[in-house]
Short mmCIF file of C-alpha atoms in Angstrom, two decimals:
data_model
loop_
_atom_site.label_atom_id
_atom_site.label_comp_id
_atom_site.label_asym_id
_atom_site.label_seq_id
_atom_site.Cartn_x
_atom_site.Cartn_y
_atom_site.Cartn_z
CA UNK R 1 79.31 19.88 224.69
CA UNK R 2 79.67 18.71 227.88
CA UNK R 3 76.07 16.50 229.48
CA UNK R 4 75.10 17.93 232.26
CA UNK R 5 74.22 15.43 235.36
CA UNK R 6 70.14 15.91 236.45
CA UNK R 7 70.18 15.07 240.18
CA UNK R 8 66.51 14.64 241.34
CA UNK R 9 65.37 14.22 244.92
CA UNK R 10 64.45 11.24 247.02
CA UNK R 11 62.74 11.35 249.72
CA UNK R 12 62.32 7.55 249.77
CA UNK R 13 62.73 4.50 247.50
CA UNK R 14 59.69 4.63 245.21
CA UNK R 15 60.80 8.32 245.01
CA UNK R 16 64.63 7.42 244.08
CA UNK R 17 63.33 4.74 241.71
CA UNK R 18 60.89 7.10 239.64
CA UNK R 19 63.73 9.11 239.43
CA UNK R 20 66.21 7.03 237.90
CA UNK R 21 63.01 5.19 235.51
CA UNK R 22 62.28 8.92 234.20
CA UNK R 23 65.93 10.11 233.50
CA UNK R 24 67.86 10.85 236.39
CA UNK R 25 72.05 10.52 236.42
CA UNK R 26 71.83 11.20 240.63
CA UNK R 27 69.98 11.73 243.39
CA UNK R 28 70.12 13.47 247.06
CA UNK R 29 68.49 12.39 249.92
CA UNK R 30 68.97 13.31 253.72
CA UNK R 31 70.80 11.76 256.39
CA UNK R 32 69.23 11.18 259.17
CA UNK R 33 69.63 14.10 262.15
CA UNK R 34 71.74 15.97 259.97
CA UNK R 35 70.02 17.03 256.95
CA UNK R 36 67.69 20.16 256.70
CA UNK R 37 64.57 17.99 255.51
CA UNK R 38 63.71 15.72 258.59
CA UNK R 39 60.04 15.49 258.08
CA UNK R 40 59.19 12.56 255.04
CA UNK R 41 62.18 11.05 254.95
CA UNK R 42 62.63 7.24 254.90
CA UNK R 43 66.31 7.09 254.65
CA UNK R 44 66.09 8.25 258.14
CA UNK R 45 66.42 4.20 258.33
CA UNK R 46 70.25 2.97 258.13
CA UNK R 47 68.86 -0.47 256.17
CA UNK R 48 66.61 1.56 253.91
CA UNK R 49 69.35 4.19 253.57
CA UNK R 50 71.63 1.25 252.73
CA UNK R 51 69.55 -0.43 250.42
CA UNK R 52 68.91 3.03 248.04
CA UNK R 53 72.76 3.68 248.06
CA UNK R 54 73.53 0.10 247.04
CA UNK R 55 70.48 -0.22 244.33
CA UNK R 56 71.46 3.12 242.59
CA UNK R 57 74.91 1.91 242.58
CA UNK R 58 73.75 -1.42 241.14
CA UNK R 59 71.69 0.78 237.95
CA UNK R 60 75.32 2.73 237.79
CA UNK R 61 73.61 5.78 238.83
CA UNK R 62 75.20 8.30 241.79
CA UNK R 63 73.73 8.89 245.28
CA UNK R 64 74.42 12.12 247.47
CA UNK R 65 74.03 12.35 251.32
CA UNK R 66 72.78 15.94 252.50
CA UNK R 67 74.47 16.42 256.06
CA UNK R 68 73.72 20.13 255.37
CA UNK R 69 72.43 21.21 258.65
CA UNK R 70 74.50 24.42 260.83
CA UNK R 71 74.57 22.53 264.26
CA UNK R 72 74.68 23.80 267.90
CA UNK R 73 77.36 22.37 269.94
CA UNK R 74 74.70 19.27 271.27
CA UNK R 75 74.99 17.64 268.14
CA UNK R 76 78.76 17.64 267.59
CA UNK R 77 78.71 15.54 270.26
CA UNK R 78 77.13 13.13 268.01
CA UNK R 79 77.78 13.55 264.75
CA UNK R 80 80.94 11.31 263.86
CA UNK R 81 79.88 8.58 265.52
CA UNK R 82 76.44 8.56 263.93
CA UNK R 83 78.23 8.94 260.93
CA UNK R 84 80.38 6.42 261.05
CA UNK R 85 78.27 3.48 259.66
CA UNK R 86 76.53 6.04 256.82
CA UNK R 87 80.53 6.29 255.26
CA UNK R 88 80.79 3.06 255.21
CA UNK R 89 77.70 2.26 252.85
CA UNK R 90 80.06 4.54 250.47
CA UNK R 91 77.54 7.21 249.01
CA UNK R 92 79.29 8.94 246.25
CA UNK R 93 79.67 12.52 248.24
CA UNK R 94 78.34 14.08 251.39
CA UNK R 95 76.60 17.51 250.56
CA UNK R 96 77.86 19.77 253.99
CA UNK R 97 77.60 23.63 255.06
CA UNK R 98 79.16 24.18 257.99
CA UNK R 99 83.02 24.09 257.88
CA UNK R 100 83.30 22.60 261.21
CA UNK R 101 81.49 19.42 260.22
CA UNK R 102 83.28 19.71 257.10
CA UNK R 103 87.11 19.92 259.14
CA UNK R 104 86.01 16.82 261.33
CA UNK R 105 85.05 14.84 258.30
CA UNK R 106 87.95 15.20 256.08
CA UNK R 107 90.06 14.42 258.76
CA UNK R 108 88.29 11.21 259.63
CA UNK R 109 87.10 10.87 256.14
CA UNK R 110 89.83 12.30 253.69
CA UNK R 111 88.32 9.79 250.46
CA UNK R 112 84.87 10.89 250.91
CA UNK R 113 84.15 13.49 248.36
CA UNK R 114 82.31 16.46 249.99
CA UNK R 115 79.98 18.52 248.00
CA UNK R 116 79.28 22.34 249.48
CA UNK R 117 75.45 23.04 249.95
CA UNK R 118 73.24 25.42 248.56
CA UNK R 119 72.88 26.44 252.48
CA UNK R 120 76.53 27.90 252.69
CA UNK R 121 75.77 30.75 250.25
CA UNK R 122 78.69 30.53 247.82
CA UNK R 123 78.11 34.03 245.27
CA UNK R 124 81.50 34.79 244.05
CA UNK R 125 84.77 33.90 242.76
CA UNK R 126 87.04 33.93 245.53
CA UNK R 127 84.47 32.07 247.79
CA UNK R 128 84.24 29.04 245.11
CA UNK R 129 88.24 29.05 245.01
CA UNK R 130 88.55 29.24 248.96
CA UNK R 131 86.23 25.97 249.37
CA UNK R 132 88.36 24.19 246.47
CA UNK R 133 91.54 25.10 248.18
CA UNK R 134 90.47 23.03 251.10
CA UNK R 135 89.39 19.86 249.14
CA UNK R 136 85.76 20.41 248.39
CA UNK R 137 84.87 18.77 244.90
CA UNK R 138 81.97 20.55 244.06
CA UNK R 139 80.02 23.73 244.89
CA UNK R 140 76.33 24.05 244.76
CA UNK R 141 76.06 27.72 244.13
CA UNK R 142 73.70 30.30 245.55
CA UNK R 143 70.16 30.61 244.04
CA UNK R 144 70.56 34.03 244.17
CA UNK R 145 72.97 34.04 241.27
CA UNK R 146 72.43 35.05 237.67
CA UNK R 147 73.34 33.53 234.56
CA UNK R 148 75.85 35.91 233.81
CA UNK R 149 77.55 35.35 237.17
CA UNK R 150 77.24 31.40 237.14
CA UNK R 151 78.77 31.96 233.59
CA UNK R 152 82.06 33.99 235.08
CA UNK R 153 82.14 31.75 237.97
CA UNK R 154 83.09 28.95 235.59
CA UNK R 155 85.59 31.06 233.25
CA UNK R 156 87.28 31.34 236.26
CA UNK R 157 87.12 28.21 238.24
CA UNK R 158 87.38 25.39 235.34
CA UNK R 159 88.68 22.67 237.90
CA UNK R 160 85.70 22.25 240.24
CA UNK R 161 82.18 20.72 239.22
CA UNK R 162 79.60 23.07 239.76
CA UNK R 163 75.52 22.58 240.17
CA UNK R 164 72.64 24.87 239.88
CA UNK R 165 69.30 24.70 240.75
CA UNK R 166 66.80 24.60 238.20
CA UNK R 167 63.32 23.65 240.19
CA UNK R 168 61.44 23.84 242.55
CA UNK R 169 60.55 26.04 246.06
CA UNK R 170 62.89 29.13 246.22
CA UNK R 171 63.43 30.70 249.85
CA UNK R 172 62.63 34.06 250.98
CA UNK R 173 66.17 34.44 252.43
CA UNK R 174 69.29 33.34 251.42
CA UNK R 175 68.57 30.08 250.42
CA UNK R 176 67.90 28.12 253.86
CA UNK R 177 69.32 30.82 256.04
CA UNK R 178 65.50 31.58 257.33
CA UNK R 179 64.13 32.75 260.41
CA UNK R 180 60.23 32.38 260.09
CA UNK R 181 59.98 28.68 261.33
CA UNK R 182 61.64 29.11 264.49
CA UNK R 183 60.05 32.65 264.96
CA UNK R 184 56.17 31.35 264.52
CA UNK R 185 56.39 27.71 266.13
CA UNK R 186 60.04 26.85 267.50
CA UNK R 187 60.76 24.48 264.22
CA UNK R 188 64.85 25.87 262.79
CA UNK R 189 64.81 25.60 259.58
CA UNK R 190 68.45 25.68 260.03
CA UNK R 191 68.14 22.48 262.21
CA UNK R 192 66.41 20.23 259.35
CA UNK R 193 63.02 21.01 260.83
CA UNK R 194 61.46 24.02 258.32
CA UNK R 195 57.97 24.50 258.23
CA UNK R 196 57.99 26.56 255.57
CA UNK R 197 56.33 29.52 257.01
CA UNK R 198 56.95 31.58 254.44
CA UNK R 199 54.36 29.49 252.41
CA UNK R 200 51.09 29.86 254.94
CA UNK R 201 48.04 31.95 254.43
CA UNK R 202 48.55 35.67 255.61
CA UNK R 203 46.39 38.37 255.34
CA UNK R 204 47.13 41.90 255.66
CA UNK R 205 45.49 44.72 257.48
CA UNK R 206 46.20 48.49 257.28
CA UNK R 207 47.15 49.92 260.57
CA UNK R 208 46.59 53.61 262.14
CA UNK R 209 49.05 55.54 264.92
CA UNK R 210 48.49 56.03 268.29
CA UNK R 211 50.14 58.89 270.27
CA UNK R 212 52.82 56.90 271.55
CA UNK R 213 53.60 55.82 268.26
CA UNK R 214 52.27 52.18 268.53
CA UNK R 215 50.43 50.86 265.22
CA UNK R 216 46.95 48.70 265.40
CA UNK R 217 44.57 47.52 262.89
CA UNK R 218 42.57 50.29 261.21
CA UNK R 219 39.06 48.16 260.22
CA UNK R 220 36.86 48.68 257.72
CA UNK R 221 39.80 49.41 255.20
CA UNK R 222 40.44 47.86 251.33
CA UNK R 223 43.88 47.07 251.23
CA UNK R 224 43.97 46.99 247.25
CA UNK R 225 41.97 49.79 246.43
CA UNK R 226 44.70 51.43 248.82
CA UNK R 227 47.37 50.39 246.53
CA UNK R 228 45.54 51.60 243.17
CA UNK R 229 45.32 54.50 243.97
CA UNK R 230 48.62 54.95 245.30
CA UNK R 231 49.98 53.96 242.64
CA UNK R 232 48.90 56.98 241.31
CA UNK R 233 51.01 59.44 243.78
CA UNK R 234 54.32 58.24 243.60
CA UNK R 235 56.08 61.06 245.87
CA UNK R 236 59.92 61.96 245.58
CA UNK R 237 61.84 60.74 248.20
CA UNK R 238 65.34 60.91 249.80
CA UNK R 239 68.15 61.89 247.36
CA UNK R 240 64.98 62.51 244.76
CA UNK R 241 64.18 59.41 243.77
CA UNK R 242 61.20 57.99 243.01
CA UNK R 243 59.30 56.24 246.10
CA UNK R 244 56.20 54.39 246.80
CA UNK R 245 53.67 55.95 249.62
CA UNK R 246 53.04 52.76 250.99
CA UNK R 247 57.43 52.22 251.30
CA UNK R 248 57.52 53.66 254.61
CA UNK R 249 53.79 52.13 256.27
CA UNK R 250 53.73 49.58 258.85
CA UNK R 251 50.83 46.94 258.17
CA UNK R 252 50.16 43.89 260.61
CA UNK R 253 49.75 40.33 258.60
CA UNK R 254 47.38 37.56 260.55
CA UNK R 255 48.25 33.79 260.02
CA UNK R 256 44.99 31.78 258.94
CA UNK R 257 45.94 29.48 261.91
CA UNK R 258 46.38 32.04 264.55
CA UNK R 259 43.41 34.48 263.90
CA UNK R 260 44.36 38.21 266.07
CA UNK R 261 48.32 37.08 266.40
CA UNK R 262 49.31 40.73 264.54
CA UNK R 263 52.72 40.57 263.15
CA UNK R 264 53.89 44.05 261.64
CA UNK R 265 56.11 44.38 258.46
CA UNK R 266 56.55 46.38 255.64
CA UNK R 267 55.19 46.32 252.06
CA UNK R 268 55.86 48.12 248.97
CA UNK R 269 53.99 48.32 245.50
CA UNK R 270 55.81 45.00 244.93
CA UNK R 271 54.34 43.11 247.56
CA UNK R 272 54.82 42.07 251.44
CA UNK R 273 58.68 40.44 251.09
CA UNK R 274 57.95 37.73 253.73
CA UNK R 275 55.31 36.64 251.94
CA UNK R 276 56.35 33.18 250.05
CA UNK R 277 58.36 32.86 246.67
CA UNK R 278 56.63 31.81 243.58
CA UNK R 279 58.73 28.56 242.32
CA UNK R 280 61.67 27.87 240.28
CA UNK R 281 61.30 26.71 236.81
CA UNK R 282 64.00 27.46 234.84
CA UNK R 283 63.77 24.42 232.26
CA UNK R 284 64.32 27.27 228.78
CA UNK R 285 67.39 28.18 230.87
CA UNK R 286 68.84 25.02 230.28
CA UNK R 287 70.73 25.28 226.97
CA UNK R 288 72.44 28.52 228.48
CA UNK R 289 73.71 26.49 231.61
CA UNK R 290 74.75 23.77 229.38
CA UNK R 291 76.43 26.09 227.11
CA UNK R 292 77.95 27.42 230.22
CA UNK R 293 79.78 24.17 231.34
CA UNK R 294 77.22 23.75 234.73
CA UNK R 295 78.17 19.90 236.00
CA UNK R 296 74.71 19.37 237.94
CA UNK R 297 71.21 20.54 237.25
CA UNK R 298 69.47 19.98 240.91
CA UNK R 299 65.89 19.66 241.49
CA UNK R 300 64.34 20.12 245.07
CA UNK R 301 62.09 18.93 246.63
CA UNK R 302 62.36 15.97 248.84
CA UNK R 303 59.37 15.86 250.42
CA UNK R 304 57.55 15.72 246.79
CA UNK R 305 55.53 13.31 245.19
CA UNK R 306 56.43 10.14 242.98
CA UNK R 307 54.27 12.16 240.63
CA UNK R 308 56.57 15.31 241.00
CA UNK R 309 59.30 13.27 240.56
CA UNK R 310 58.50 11.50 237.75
CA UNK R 311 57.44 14.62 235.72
CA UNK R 312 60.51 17.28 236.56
CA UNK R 313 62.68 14.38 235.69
CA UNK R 314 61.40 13.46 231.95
CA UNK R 315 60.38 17.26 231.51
CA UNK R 316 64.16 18.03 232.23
CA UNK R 317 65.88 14.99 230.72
CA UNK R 318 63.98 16.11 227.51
CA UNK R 319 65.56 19.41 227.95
CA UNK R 320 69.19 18.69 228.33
CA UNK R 321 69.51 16.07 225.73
CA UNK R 322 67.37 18.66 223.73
CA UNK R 323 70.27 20.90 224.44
CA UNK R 324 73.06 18.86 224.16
CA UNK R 325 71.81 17.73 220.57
CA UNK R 326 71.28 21.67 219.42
CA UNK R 327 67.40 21.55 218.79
CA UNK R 328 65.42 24.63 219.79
CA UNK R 329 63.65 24.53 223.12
CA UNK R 330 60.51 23.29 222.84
CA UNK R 331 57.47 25.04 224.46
CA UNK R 332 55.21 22.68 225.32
CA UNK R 333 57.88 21.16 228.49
CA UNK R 334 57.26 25.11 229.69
CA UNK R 335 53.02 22.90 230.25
CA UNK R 336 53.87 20.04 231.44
CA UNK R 337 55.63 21.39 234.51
CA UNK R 338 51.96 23.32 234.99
CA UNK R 339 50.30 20.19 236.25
CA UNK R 340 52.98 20.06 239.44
CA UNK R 341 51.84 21.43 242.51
CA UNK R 342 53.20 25.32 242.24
CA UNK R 343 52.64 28.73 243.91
CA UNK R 344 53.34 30.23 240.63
CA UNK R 345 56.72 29.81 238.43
CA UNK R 346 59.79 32.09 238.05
CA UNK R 347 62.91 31.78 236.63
CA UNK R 348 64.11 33.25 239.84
CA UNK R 349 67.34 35.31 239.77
CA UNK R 350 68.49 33.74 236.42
CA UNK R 351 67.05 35.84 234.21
CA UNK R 352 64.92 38.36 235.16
CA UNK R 353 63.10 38.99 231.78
CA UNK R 354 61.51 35.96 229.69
CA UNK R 355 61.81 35.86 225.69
CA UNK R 356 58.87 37.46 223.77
CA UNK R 357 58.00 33.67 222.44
CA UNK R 358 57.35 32.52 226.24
CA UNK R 359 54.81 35.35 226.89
CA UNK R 360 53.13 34.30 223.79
CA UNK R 361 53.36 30.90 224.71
CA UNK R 362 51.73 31.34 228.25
CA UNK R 363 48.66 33.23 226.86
CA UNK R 364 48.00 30.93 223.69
CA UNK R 365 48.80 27.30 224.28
CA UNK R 366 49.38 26.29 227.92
CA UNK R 367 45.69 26.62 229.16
CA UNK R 368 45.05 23.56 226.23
CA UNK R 369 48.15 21.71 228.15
CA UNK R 370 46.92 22.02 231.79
CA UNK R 371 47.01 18.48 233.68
CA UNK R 372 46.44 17.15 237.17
CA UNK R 373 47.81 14.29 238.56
CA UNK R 374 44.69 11.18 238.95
CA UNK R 375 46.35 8.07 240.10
CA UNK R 376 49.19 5.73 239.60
CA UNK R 377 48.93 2.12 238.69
CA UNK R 378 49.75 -1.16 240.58
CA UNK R 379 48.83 -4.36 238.78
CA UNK R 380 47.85 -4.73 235.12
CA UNK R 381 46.35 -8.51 234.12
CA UNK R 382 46.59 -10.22 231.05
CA UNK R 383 43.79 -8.73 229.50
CA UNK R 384 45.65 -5.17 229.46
CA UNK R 385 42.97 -3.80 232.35
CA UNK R 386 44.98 -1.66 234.97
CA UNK R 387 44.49 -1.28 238.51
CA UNK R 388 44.55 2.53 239.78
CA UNK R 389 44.93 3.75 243.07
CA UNK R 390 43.07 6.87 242.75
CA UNK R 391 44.39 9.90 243.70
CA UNK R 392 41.97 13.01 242.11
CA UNK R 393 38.50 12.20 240.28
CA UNK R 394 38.77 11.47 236.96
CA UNK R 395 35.17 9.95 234.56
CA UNK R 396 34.42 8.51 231.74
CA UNK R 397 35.08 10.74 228.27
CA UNK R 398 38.21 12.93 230.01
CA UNK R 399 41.35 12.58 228.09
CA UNK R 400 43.92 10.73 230.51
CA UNK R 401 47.90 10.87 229.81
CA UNK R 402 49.61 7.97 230.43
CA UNK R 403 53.06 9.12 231.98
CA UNK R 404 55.54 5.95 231.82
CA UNK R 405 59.21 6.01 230.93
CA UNK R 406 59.08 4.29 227.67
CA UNK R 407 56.97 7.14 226.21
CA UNK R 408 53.83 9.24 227.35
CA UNK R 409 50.73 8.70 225.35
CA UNK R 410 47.00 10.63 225.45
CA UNK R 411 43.89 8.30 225.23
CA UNK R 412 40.33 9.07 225.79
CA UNK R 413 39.02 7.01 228.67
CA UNK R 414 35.99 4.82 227.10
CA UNK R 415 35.29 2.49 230.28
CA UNK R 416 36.08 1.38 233.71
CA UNK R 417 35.20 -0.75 236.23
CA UNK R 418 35.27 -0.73 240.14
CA UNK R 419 34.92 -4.14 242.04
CA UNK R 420 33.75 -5.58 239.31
CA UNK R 421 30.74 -3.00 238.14
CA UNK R 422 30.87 -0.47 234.95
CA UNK R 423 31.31 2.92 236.36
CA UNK R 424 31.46 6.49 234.81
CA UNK R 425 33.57 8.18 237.66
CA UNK R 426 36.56 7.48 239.71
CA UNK R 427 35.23 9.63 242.42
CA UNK R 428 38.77 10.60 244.27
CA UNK R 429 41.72 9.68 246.75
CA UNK R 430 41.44 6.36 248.28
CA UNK R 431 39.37 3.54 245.82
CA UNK R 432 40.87 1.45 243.39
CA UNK R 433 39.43 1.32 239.78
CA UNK R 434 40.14 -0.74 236.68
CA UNK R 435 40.95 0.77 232.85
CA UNK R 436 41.68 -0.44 229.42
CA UNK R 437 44.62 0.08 226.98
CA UNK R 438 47.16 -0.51 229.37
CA UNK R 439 49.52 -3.35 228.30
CA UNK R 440 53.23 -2.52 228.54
CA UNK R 441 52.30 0.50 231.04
CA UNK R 442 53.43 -1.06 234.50
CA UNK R 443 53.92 1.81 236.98
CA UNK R 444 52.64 4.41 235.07
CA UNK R 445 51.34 7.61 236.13
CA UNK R 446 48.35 9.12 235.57
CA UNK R 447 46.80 12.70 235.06
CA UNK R 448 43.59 14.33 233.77
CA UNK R 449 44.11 16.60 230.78
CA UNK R 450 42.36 19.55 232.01
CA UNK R 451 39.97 21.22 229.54
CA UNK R 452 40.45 25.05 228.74
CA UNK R 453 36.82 25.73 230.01
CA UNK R 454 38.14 24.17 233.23
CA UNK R 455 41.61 26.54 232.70
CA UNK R 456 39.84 29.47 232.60
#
């Protein structure tokens, strides 16, 4: 069976380092003025940008350059030239969307492989062989694909490398192709600068009809007793089927930062659709995209921790060798991803119905599992003691997992020290404290097992 590549993101070199350290074959990052994540991104440097390429090339590991964005005319002015001394520094492909960009930089370019973003939508056969016919190497297909259709995408295109996505924020449009940031606050997400709108605080409010047919907020009104009880009077609609009384109502959201801004849309008994995405995790899908053939299992998320990093990575690695070597998938990775900052997980349009065993997992064993992130550490002396920068509070007596990649290991926290002085808590983001049983743990991270009276 073939090993699929993990390709992690890096948003920076501690971030490009963790990966590799925790399992990663690859990793993305953005160039700079040309990638849709400008915000947090060191690489934005041509010396730093340099110095990842040439260090990941030096571990024999693989570095792609996201030059993803959809550019107005302004920036082809710009782009080759600015591009000029990123080739040179020889990442190992350029991931690009817009086939203009992509025409210029073949011709100029014709050794540097090219991968196809996420961002140009690719969904079917004939697309994938249209983008191979013009030299493209590999396609990162749609999120908006399912197994099955990843699966007949590869029966039928054998001779390109394909990647999937497998974690991490999902859009509430094609993936990218989003509106919302440049609507609320003049930031295109198309144009590397994303907000992500879609992720704010909204609230909704029921509306009432005027005469002329305008719609404004109706007070005094409980949304979700609204939709219990209609829920209960499902009507019969056009071509008599089934449909929800609130289908056809107009309600106004508010922003939490721009209290009376009204914005109207529509919601259903499945929710308001601009609302954000819970978040990809689709790590017991990946023996079936192994199975499959998939080249590249891609995790996003460039603007992410060293902490985030550092867990998706092992938590996956774990999974594909686990795959590769036939063993069952094992549950407890489903927890481990928990402790990651998350708006929920879903497995997206992969699969849309989990296994009986991963409902039963969910309600009996993750809530034990449940961890936070507490610091990371910096120096360790002789004695074994370890310097933490704290990043969440953490005391004496809580059960602290050492996350390192030579091995993870649970200890209960007996003592620590803070300039010197026994103290019981490490009281949050910002001090420094000092704990035992540490030797051989350089750069490890640390999180808080979280207790199920906590969970609950």
């Amino acid at each position: 069976m073939k090993v699929p590549e993990l390709l992690l993101p890096a948003g920076g070199l501690e971030r490009m380092r963790t990966a590799f350290d925790y399992g990663a074959d690859a990793v993305y990052a953005g160039t700079p003025r040309y990638s849709l994540r400008a915000r947090n991104n060191e690489f934005a440097y041509l010396p730093v940008l340099e110095q990842g390429i040439s260090e990941a090339h030096a571990r024999g590991k693989k570095f792609f350059l996201a030059s993803n964005i959809l550019p107005h005319n302004a920036k082809l002015k710009t782009y080759l030239a600015d591009m000029e001394p990123i080739i040179a520094m020889r990442p190992d492909a350029l991931i690009m969307a817009d086939p203009g960009l992509i025409m210029k930089v073949r011709e100029k370019w014709p050794e540097t492989p090219i991968h196809l973003s996420v961002q140009a939508n690719t969904t079917n056969v004939w697309g994938v062989q249209f983008w191979q016919s013009i030299g493209i190497e590999r396609i990162i297909l749609s999120r908006e694909l399912s197994i099955n259709e990843i699966a007949e995408i590869r029966q039928q295109c054998p001779d390109i490398e394909l990647e999937v996505f497998i974690h991490g924020a999902l859009c509430i449009a094609y993936s990218g192709r989003c509106l919302l940031s440049g609507y609320f606050n003049h930031r295109d997400p198309n144009q590397g600068t994303c907000t992500n709108a879609c992720r704010w605080d909204y609230k909704v409010h029921n509306t009432t009809n005027s005469d002329s047919g305008d719609v404004s907020v109706l007070t005094d009104f409980d949304f979700e007793q609204a939709k219990l009880q209609a829920n209960e009077e499902a009507f019969t609609g056009l071509n008599g089927q089934q449909r929800h009384p609130l289908a056809n109502k107009v309600y106004l959201i508010e922003e939490a930062n721009r209290p009376g801004d009204m914005m109207p849309i529509m919601e259903d008994e499945h929710g308001t659709y601009i609302m954000n995405s819970k978040d990809l995790r689709a790590v017991e899908q990946i023996a079936k995209l192994t199975a499959i053939g998939v080249d590249s299992l891609k995790v996003e998320g460039r603007t992410k921790s060293v902490y985030y990093v550092a867990r998706a990575a092992q938590v996956y690695r774990r999974a594909i060798d686990d795959a590769v070597a036939g063993k069952p998938f094992d549950y407890s990775l489903l927890a481990e991803l928990e402790g990651l900052a998350n708006r929920g997980y879903t497995t997206g349009f992969l699969e849309r119905h989990q296994t009986q065993e991963y409902q039963n997992y969910l309600s009996g064993h993750s809530l034990s599992k449940q961890s936070q992130y507490v610091g990371k550490v910096i120096a360790i002396d002789e004695a074994g003691w370890a310097t933490i920068e704290v990043k969440n509070k953490f005391s004496i007596g809580d059960q602290l997992e050492i996350i390192h990649p030579s091995g993870n290991q649970v200890i209960t926290l007996e003592s620590m020290t803070r300039k010197g002085y026994p103290v019981n808590v490490a009281s949050g983001n910002g001090i420094e404290v000092k704990i035992p049983q540490m030797l051989g743990k350089d750069h490890a991270l640390i999180a808080r097992i979280i207790s199920q009276s906590e969970s609950v």
